XYZ file of C-alpha atoms in Angstrom:
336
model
C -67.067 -76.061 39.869
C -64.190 -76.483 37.892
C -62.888 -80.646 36.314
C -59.813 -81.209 35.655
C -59.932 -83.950 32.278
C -56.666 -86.048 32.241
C -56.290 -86.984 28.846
C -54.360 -90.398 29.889
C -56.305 -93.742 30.276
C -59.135 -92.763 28.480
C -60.044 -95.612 26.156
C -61.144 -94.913 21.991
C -63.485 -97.345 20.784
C -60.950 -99.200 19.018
C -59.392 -99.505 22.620
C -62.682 -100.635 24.014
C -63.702 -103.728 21.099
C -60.013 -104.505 21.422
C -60.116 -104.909 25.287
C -63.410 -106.992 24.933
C -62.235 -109.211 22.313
C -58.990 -110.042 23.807
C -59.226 -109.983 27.634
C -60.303 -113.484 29.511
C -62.340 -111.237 31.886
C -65.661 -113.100 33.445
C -67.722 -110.321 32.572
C -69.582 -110.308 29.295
C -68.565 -107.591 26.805
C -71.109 -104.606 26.539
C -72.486 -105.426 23.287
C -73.324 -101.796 23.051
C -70.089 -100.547 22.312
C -68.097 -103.521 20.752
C -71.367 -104.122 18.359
C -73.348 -100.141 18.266
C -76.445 -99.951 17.068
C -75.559 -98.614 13.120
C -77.326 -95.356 13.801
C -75.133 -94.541 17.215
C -75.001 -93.948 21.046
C -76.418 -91.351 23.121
C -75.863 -90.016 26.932
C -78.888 -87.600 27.456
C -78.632 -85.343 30.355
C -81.941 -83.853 31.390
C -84.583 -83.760 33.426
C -86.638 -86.526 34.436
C -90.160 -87.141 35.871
C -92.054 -90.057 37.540
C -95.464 -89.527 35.889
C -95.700 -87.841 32.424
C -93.160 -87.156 29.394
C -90.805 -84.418 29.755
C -86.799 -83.864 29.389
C -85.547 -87.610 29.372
C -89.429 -89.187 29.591
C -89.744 -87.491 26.417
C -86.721 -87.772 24.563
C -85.005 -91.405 25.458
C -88.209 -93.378 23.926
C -88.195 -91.844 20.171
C -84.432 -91.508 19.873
C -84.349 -96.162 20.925
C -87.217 -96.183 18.289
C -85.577 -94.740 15.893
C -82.404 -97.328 16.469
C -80.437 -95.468 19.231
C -78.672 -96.814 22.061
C -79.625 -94.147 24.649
C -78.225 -93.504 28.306
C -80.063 -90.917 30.378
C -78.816 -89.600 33.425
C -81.554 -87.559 34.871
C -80.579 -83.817 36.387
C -84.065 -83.741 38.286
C -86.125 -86.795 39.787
C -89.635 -85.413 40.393
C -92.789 -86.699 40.754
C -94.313 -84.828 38.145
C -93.690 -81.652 36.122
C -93.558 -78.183 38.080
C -96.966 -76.829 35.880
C -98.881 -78.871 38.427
C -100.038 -78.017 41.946
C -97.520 -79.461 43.584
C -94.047 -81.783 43.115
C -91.721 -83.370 45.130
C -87.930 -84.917 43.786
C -84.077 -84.244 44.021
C -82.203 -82.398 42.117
C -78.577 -83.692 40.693
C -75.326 -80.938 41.135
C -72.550 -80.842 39.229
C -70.242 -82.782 41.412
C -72.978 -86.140 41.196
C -72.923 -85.248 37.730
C -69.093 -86.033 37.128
C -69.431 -88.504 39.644
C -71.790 -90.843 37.580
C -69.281 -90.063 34.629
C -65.941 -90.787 36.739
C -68.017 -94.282 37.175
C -68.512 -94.851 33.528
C -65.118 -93.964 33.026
C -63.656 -96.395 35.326
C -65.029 -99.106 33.433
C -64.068 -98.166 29.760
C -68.096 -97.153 29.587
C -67.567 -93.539 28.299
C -67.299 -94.071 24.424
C -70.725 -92.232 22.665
C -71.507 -91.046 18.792
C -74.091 -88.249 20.526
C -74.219 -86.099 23.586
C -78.174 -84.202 24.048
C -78.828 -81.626 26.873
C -81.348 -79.756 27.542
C -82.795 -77.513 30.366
C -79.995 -77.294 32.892
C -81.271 -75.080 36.134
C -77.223 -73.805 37.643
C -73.936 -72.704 36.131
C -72.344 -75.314 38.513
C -74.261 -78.190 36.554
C -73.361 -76.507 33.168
C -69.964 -75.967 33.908
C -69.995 -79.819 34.927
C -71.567 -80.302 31.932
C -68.732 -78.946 29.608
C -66.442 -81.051 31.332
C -68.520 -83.865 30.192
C -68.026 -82.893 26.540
C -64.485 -81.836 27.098
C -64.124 -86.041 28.691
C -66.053 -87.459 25.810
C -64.187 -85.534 23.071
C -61.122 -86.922 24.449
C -62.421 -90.262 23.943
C -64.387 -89.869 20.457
C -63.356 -86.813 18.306
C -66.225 -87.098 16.171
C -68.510 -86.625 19.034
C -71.897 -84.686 18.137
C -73.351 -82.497 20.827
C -77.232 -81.698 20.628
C -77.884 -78.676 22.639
C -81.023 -77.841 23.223
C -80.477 -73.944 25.421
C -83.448 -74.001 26.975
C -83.105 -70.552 29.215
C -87.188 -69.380 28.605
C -90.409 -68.638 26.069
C -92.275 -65.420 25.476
C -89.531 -63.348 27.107
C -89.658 -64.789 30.098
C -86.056 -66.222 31.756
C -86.973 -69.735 33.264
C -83.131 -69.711 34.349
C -80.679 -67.564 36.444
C -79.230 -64.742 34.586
C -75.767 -65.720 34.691
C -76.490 -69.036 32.641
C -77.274 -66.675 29.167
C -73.380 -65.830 29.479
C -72.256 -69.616 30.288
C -74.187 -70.826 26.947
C -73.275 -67.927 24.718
C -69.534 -67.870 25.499
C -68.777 -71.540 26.615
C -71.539 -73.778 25.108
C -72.226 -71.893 21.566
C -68.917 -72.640 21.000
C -68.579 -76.353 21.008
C -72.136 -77.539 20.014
C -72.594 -79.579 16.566
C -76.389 -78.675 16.429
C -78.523 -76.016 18.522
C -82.409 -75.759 19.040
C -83.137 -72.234 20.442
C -86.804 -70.957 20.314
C -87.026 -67.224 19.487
C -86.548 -66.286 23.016
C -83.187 -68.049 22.989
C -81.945 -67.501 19.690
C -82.347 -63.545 21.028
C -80.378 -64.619 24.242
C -77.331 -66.409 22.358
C -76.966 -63.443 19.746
C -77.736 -60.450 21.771
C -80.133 -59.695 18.669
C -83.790 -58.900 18.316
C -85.360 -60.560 15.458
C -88.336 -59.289 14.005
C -88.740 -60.804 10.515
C -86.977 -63.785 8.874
C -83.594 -61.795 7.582
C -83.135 -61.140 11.105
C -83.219 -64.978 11.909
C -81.118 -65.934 9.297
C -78.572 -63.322 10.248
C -79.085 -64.467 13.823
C -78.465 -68.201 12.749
C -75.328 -66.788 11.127
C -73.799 -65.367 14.289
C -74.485 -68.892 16.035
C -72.268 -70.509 13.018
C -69.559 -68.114 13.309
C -68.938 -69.154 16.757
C -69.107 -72.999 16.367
C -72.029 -74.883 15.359
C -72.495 -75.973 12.133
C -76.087 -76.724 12.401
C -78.597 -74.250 14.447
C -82.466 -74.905 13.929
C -84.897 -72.751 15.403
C -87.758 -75.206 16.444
C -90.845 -72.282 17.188
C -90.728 -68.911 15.865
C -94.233 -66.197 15.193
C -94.137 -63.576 12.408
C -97.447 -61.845 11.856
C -98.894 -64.458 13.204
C -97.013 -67.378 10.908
C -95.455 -70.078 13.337
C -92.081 -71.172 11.453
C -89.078 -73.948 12.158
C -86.204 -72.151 10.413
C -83.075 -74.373 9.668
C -79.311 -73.411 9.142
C -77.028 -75.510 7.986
C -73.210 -74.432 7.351
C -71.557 -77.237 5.385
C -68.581 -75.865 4.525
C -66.475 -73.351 6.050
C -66.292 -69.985 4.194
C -69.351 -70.967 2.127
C -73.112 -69.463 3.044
C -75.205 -71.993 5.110
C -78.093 -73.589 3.159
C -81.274 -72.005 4.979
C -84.805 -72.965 4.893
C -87.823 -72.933 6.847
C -91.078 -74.915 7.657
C -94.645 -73.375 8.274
C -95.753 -75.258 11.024
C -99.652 -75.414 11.990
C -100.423 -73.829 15.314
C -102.651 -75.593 17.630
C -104.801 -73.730 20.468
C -103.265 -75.995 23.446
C -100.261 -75.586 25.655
C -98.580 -79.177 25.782
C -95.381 -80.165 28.306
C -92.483 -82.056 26.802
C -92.511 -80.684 23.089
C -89.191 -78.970 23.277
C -87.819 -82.151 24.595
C -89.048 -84.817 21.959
C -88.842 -82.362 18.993
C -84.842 -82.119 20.123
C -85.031 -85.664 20.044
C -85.918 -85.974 17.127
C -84.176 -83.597 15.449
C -81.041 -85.397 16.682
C -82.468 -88.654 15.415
C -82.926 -87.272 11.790
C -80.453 -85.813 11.270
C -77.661 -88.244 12.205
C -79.853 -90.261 9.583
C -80.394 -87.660 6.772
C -76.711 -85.588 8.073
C -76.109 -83.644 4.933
C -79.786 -82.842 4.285
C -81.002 -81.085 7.447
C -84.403 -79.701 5.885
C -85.425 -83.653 5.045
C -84.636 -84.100 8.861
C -86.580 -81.315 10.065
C -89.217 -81.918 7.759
C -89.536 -85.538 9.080
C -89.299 -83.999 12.977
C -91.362 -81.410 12.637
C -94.151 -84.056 11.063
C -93.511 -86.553 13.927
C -94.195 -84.322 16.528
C -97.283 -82.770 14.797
C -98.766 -86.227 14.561
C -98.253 -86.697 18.555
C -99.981 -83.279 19.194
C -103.060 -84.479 16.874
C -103.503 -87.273 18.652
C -102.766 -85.883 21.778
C -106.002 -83.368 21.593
C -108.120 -86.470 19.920
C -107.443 -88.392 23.197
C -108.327 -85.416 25.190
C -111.488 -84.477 23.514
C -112.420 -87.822 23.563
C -111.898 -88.524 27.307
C -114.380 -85.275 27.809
C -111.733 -82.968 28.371
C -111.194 -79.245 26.380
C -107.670 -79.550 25.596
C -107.284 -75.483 25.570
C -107.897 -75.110 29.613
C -105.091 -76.644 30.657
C -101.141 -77.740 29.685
C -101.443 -81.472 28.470
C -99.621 -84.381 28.612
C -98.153 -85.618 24.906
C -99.353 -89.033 24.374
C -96.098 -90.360 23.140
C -96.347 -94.145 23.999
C -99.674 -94.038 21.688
C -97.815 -92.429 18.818
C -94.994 -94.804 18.061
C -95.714 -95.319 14.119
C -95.519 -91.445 13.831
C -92.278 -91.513 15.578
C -90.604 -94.519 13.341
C -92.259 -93.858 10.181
C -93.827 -90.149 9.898
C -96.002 -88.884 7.173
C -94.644 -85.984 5.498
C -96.907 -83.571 5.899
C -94.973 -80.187 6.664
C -92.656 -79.309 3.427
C -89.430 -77.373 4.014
C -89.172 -73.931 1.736
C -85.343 -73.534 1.042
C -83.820 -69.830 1.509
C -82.121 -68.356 -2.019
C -78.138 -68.345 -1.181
C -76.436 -64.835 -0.499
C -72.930 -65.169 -2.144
């Protein structure tokens, strides 16, 4: 499906507090854009479910508890995630995509500091997609896309083929900040990584085609789970690399990718020139949620490693706002 983005009409921000201020409209202004929260504002674009804390359910609560104004438009409605028996829900194209953003258009609605995706189930929704941060950019420059490329796990493809060539060539490209898993990261690069040189390298080849920040949230080396974080601050210089051991835990839990995204987009808008303090504090957030998740488990009677579990996020506010530090980033010596 192919948008055409008319760069006429489209209101900047300045255009938007200077409408509100001086118009003798009726209608209120929206306080959200003439007065943003300090930290920024977000359209997220994933899934969504009824019961349970996945894609938008998982992401939109920590990123407005850690001061973000945050619009979701949901790319699935179901009942419930698809690891149970059984679900029932819609599913949003491409053209209701643009639709809901030809709406927020129309009423000078379309000015954000952060765009966040993650899974996306058709090329016709990601091409839609790209037209939504081909729009935004037109409005706000600066805009910072969070990409989560969620195309699988454990070399599995949850996604058709055909989208691994959408988000290498036309995503990759115009991201501020991927979160592959080690799966993905293989996908974007064409690369098989095997030790930690071969993620940095990988990490590389992600910066040379556009982002400047690429953070692989979950990757195993002899049996070591890492985070491993690339950051290229300035062009023609090496990125500053590090990575963070992370504890595994003997449960499979739904929604993880989502809120550590989340959170990763939330830190790092606050910490944005020190993207190992960020991951460190995401990485410690979401460990917190898991721990509590399998006390509430065990304590309800139930053995948290015979079944996928549901994070208990609402329960784990404090971590989310004010983490511990628990999980120390290692910084990578510089190749010059």
């Amino acid at each position: 499906m192919e948008h055409r983005v008319e760069e006429v009409d489209e209101p900047s921000k300045d255009n938007c507090v200077d409408r509100f201020k001086n118009s003798n409209l009726a209608s209120p202004p929206i306080l959200s854009i003439v007065l943003p929260s300090k930290t920024g504002r977000v359209l997220s674009i994933q899934s969504h479910t009824v019961q349970g804390y996945v894609g938008n359910k998982s992401a939109v609560l920590p990123l407005q508890l850690l001061g973000y104004d945050v619009d979701p438009i949901n790319s699935v409605q179901f009942s419930n995630h698809t690891g149970y028996p059984t679900f029932r829900g819609q599913v949003l194209d491409g053209q209701q995509l643009w639709d809901l953003v030809e709406g927020l258009a129309a009423n000078n609605l379309l000015y954000y500091s952060h765009l966040l995706t993650g899974y996306i189930g058709s090329v016709s929704f990601l091409d839609a997609v790209l037209g939504v941060v081909e729009k935004l950019r037109l409005i706000n420059p600066e805009l910072i896309y969070v990409c989560d490329p969620v195309m699988g796990d454990e070399g599995k493809l949850y996604v058709p083929e055909e989208l691994v060539s959408v988000y290498r060539e036309k995503v990759v490209p115009v991201a501020s900040m991927l979160t592959p898993n080690q799966f993905e990261i293989e996908k974007l690069t064409g690369s098989r990584i095997l030790s930690e040189k071969d993620s940095l390298e990988a990490c590389n080849k992600l910066h040379a085609a556009g982002p400047q920040k690429v953070i692989i949230t979950s990757i195993m080396f002899e049996d070591n789970l890492l985070l491993i974080g690339s950051h290229k601050k300035v062009k023609g210089q090496p990125p500053e690399q590090f990575k963070i051991a992370i504890p595994k835990i003997p449960a499979y839990f739904t929604g993880t990718g989502d809120l550590m995204t989340a959170l990763l987009l939330g830190w790092s808008n606050k910490y944005p020139n020190d993207l190992d303090k960020a991951s460190e504090l995401a990485v410690s957030s979401l460990q917190a949620v898991l721990q509590r998740t399998i006390a509430d488990y065990k304590e309800a009677g139930f053995n948290p490693g015979s079944d996928s579990l549901e994070i208990r996020l609402i329960q784990s506010q404090d971590d989310i706002r004010n983490p511990q530090v628990k999980y120390k980033a290692e910084k990578y010596a510089p190749k010059i």
